[in-house]
Tab-separated table of C-alpha atoms in Angstrom:
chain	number	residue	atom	x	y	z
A	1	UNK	CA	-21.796	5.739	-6.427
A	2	UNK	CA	-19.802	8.244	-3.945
A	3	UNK	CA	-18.725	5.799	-1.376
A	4	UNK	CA	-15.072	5.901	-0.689
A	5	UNK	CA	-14.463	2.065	-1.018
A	6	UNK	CA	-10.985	1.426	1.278
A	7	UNK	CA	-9.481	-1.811	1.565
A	8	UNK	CA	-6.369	-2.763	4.270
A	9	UNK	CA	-5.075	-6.565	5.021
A	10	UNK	CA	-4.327	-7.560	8.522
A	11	UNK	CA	-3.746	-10.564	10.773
A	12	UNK	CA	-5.017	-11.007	14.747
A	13	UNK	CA	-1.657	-9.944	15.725
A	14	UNK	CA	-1.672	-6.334	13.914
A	15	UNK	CA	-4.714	-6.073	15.410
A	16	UNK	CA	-3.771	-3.101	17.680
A	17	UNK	CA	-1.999	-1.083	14.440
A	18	UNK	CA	-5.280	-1.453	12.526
A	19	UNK	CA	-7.468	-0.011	15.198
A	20	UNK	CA	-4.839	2.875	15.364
A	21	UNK	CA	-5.219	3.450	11.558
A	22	UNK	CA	-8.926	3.137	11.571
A	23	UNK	CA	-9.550	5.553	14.469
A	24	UNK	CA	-7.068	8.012	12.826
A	25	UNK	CA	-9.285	7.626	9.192
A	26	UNK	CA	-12.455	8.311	11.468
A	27	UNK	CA	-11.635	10.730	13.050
A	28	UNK	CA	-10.420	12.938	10.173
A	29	UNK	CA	-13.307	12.138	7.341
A	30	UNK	CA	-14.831	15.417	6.617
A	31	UNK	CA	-17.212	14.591	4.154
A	32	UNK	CA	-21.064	13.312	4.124
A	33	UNK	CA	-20.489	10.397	2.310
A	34	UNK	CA	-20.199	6.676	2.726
A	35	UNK	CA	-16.967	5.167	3.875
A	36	UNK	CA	-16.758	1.435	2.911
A	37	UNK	CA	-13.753	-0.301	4.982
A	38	UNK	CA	-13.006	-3.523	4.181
A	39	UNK	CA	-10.310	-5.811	5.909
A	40	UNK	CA	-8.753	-8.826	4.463
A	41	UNK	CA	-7.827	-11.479	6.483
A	42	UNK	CA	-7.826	-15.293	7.578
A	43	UNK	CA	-7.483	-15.318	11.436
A	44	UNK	CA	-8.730	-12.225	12.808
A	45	UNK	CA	-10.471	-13.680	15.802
A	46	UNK	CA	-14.517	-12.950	16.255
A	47	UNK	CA	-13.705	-10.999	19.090
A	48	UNK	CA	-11.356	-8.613	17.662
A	49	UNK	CA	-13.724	-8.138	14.322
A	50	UNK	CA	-16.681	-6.930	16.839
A	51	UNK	CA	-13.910	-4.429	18.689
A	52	UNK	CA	-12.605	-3.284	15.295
A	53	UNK	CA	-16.295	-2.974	13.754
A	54	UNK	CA	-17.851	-0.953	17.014
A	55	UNK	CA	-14.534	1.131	16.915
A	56	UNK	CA	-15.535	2.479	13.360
A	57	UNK	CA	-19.213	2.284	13.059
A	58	UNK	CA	-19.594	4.509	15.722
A	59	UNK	CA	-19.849	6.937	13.187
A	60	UNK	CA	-23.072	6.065	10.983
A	61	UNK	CA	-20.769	7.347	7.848
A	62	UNK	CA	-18.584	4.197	8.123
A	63	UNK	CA	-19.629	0.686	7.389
A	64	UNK	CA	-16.880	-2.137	8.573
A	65	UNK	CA	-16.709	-6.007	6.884
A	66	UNK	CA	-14.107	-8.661	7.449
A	67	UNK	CA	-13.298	-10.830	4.302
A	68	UNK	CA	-11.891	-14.100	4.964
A	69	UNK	CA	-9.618	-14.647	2.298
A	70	UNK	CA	-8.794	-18.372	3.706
A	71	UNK	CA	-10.189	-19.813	0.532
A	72	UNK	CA	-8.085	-17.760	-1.891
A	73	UNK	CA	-4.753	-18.540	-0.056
A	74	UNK	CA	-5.567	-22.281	0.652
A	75	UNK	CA	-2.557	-24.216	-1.180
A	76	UNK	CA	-0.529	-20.975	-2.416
A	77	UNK	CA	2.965	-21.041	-0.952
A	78	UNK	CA	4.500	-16.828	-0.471
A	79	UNK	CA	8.046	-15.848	-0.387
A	80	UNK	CA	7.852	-13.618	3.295
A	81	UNK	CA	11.210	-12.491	4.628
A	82	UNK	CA	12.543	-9.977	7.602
A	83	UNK	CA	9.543	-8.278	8.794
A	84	UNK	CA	6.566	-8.443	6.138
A	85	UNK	CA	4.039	-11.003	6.344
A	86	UNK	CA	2.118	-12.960	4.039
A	87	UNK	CA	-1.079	-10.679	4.053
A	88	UNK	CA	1.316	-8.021	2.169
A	89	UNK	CA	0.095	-10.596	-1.306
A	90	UNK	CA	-3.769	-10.003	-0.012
A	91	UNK	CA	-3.844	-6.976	-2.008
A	92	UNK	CA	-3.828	-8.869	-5.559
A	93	UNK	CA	-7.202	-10.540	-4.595
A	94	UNK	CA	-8.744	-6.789	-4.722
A	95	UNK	CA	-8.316	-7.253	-8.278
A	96	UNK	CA	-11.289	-10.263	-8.227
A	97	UNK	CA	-13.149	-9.307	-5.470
A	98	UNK	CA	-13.878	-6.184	-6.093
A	99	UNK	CA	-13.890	-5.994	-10.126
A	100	UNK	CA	-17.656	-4.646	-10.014
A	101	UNK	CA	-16.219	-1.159	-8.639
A	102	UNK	CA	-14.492	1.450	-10.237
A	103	UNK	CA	-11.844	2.259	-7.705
A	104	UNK	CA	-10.028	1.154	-4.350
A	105	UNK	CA	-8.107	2.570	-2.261
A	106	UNK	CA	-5.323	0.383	-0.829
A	107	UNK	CA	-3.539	1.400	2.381
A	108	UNK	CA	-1.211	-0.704	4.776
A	109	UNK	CA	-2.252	-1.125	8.151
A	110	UNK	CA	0.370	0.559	10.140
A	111	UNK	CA	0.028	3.803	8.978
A	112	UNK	CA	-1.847	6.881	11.276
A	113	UNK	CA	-4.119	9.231	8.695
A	114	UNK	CA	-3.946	13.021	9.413
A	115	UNK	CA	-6.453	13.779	6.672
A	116	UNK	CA	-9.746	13.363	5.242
A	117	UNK	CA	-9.360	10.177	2.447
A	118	UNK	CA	-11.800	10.944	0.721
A	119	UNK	CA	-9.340	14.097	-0.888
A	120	UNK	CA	-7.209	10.907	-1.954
A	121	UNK	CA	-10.059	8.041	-3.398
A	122	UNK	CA	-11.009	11.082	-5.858
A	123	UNK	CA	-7.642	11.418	-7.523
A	124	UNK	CA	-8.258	11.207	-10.792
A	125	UNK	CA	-6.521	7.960	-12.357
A	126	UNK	CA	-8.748	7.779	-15.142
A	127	UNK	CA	-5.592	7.035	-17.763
A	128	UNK	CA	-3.640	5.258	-15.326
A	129	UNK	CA	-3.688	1.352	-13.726
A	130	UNK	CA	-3.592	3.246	-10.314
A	131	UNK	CA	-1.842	6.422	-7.998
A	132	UNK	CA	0.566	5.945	-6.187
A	133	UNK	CA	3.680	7.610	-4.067
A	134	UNK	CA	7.233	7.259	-5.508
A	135	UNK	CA	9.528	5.016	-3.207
A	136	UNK	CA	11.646	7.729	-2.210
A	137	UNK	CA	13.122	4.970	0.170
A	138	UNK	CA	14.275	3.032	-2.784
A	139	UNK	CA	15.438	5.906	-5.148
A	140	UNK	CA	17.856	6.854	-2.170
A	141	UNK	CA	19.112	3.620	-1.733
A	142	UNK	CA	20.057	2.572	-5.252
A	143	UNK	CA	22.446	5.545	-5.591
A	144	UNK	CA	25.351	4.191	-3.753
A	145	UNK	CA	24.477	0.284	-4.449
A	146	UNK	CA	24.787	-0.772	-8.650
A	147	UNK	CA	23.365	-4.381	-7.627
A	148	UNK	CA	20.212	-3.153	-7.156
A	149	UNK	CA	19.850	-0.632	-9.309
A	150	UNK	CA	20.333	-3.122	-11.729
A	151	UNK	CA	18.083	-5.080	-10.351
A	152	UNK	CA	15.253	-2.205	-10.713
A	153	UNK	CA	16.006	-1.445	-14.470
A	154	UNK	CA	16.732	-4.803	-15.952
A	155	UNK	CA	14.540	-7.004	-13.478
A	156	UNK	CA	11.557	-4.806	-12.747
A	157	UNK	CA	11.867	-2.660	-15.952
A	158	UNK	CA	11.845	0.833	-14.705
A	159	UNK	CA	14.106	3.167	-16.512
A	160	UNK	CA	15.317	4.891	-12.842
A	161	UNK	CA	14.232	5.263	-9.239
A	162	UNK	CA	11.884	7.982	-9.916
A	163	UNK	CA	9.419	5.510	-11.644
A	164	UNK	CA	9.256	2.644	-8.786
A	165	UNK	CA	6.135	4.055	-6.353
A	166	UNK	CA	5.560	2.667	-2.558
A	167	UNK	CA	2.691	0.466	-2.400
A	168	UNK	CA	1.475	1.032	0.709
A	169	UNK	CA	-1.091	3.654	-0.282
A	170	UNK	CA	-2.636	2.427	-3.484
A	171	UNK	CA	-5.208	3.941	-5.587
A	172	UNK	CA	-6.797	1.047	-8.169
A	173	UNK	CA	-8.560	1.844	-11.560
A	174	UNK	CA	-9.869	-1.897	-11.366
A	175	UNK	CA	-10.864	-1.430	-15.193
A	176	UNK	CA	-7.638	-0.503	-16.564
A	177	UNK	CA	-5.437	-2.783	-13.676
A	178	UNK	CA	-7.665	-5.866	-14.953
A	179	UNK	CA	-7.397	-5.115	-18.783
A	180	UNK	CA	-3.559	-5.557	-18.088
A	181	UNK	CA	-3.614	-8.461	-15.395
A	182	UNK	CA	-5.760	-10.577	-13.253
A	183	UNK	CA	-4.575	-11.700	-9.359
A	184	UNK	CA	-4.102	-15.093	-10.592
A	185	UNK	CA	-1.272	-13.752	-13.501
A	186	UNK	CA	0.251	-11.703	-10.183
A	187	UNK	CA	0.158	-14.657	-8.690
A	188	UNK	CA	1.617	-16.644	-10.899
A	189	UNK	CA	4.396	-14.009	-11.384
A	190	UNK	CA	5.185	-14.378	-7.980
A	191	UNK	CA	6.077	-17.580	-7.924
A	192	UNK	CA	8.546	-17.186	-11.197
A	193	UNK	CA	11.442	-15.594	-8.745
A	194	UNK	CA	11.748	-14.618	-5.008
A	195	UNK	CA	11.218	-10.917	-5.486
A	196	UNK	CA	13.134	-8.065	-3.087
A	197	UNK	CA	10.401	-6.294	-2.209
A	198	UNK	CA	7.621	-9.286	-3.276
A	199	UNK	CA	4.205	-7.702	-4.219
A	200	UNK	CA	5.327	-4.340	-4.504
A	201	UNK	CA	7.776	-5.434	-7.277
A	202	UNK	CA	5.277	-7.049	-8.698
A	203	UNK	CA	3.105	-4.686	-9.193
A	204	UNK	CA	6.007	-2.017	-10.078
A	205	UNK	CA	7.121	-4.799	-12.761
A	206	UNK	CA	3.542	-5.413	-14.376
A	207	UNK	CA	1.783	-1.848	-13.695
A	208	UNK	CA	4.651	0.737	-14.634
A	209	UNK	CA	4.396	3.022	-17.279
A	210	UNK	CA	0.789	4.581	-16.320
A	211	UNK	CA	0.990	5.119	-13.180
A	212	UNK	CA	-0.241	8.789	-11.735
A	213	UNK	CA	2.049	9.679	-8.724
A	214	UNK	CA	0.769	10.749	-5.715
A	215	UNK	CA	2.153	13.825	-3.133
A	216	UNK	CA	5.156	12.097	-0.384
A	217	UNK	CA	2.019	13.670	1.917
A	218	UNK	CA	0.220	11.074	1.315
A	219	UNK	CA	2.376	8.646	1.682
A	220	UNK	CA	5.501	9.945	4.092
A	221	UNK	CA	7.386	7.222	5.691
A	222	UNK	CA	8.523	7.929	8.869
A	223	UNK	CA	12.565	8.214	10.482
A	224	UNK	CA	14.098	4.938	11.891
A	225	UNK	CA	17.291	5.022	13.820
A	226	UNK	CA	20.055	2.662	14.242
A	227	UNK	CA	23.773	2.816	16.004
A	228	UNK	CA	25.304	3.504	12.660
A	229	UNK	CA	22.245	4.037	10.141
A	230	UNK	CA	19.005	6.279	9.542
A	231	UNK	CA	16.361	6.269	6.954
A	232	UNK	CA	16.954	10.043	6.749
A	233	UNK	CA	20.396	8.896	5.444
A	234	UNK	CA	19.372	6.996	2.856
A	235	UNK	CA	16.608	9.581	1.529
A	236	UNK	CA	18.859	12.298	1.639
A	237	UNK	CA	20.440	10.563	-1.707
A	238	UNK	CA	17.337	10.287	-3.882
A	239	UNK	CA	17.011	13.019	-6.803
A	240	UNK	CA	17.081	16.339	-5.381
A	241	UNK	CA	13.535	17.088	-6.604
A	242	UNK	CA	11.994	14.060	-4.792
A	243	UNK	CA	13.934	14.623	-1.542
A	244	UNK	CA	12.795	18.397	-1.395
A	245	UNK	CA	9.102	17.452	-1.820
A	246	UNK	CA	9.608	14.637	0.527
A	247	UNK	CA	11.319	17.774	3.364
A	248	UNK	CA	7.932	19.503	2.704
A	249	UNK	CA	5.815	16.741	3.130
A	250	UNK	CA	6.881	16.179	6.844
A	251	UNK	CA	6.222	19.381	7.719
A	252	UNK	CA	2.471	18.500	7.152
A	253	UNK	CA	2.042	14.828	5.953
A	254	UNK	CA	-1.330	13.294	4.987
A	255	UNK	CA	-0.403	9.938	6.057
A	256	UNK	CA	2.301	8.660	8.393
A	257	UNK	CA	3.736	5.154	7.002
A	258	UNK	CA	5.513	3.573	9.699
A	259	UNK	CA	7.079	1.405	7.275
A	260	UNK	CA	10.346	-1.075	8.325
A	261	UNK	CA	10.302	-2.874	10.819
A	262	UNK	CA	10.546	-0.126	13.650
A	263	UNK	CA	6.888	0.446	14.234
């Protein structure tokens, strides 16, 4: 009944990012609970599973299990582009697989945890689909660029930028989420369009409206640097309340999203 049920997708490859994350969410768990991590996947190798499960069952809190998702995916084509790989869609099957438990906690895999998660699974989202971070990333960019702002309102259906949330760090109420939507509908959304930002609009687009926003601590997406360009940039144009809670959750973030393709 108290386990903290936590659920990240990965590949062989991202391998080495996961056992970062998973160290850095040992490390800082503070409480005597159960810790349930679950990985979805299709080709993490044998070898890496028994590294990956030895590197967080060390501490007899933590319980580690691989789910091979191969069946789920066999014959289901997913619009990818620049950086993000198909496992980014392995999130919807949380939605079937784990419909006997109250709530998940989502997280990307190439993240580093500076705090206990526990603090985070017991958010209340009792009247909400799930918690979640606003994309500060996106309310900064759609300032200076009509096309997709557009896009947002009349494609995703959110009135503005400070309704769209970040899905790397996702809290599920599996009840409500499943009430509204099962992975196959998300599934089937996906393959109406070829979305900008894939699942996340997806679940922006079916999942907005009740949504219970989460601190920019726990969920602060890191600087990247380019000739011309910075993240820091871009954020510095999203609504002055979002930016100035964003400034203060550097100073002391939660969780580190290394998200972009700059890891």
């Amino acid at each position: 009944e108290n386990a903290v049920v936590t659920v990240l997708a990965c590949n062989d490859f991202y391998v080495p990012y996961l056992a970062t994350m998973l160290q850095s969410i040992v490390q800082n768990a503070k409480q005597n609970r159960p810790y349930e991590m679950y990985v979805l996947t299709t080709d993490i190798s044998e070898e890496n599973q028994a590294k990956l499960r030895s590197l967080v069952e060390i501490d007899s809190r933590f319980s580690f299990t691989c789910v091979n998702v191969r069946a789920f995916v066999a014959g289901k084509e997913f619009f990818v582009h620049t950086h993000i790989s198909v496992e980014t869609y392995y999130r919807f099957y949380i939605l079937d697989l784990f419909k006997e438990t109250k709530k998940v906690l989502y997280l990307d895999s190439d993240m580093v945890v500076n705090a206990d998660i526990a603090d985070l699974y017991d958010t209340d989202v009792t009247d909400c689909y799930l918690a979640a971070a606003k994309d500060i990333d996106l309310a900064g960019s759609i300032k200076n660029n009509k096309e997709q702002a557009d896009y947002v309102k009349n494609d995703i259906g959110c009135t503005g930028a400070d309704e769209y949330f970040q899905a790397g760090v996702l809290l599920f109420n599996l009840e409500e989420m499943t009430k509204k939507a099962k992975a196959d509908d998300l599934f089937r959304i996906s393959q109406e369009r070829n979305w900008n930002y894939m699942d996340q609009d997806i679940l922006n687009h079916v999942y907005q409206k009740k949504i219970c926003y989460l601190n920019q601590a726990w969920n602060c997406v890191m600087d990247w640097r380019e000739a011309n360009a910075s993240r820091m940039a871009i954020l510095k144009n999203a609504p002055f309340p979002l930016y100035t809670e964003y400034l203060e959750a550097r100073k002391s973030p939660k969780i580190v999203h290394y998200a972009g393709y700059q890891k």
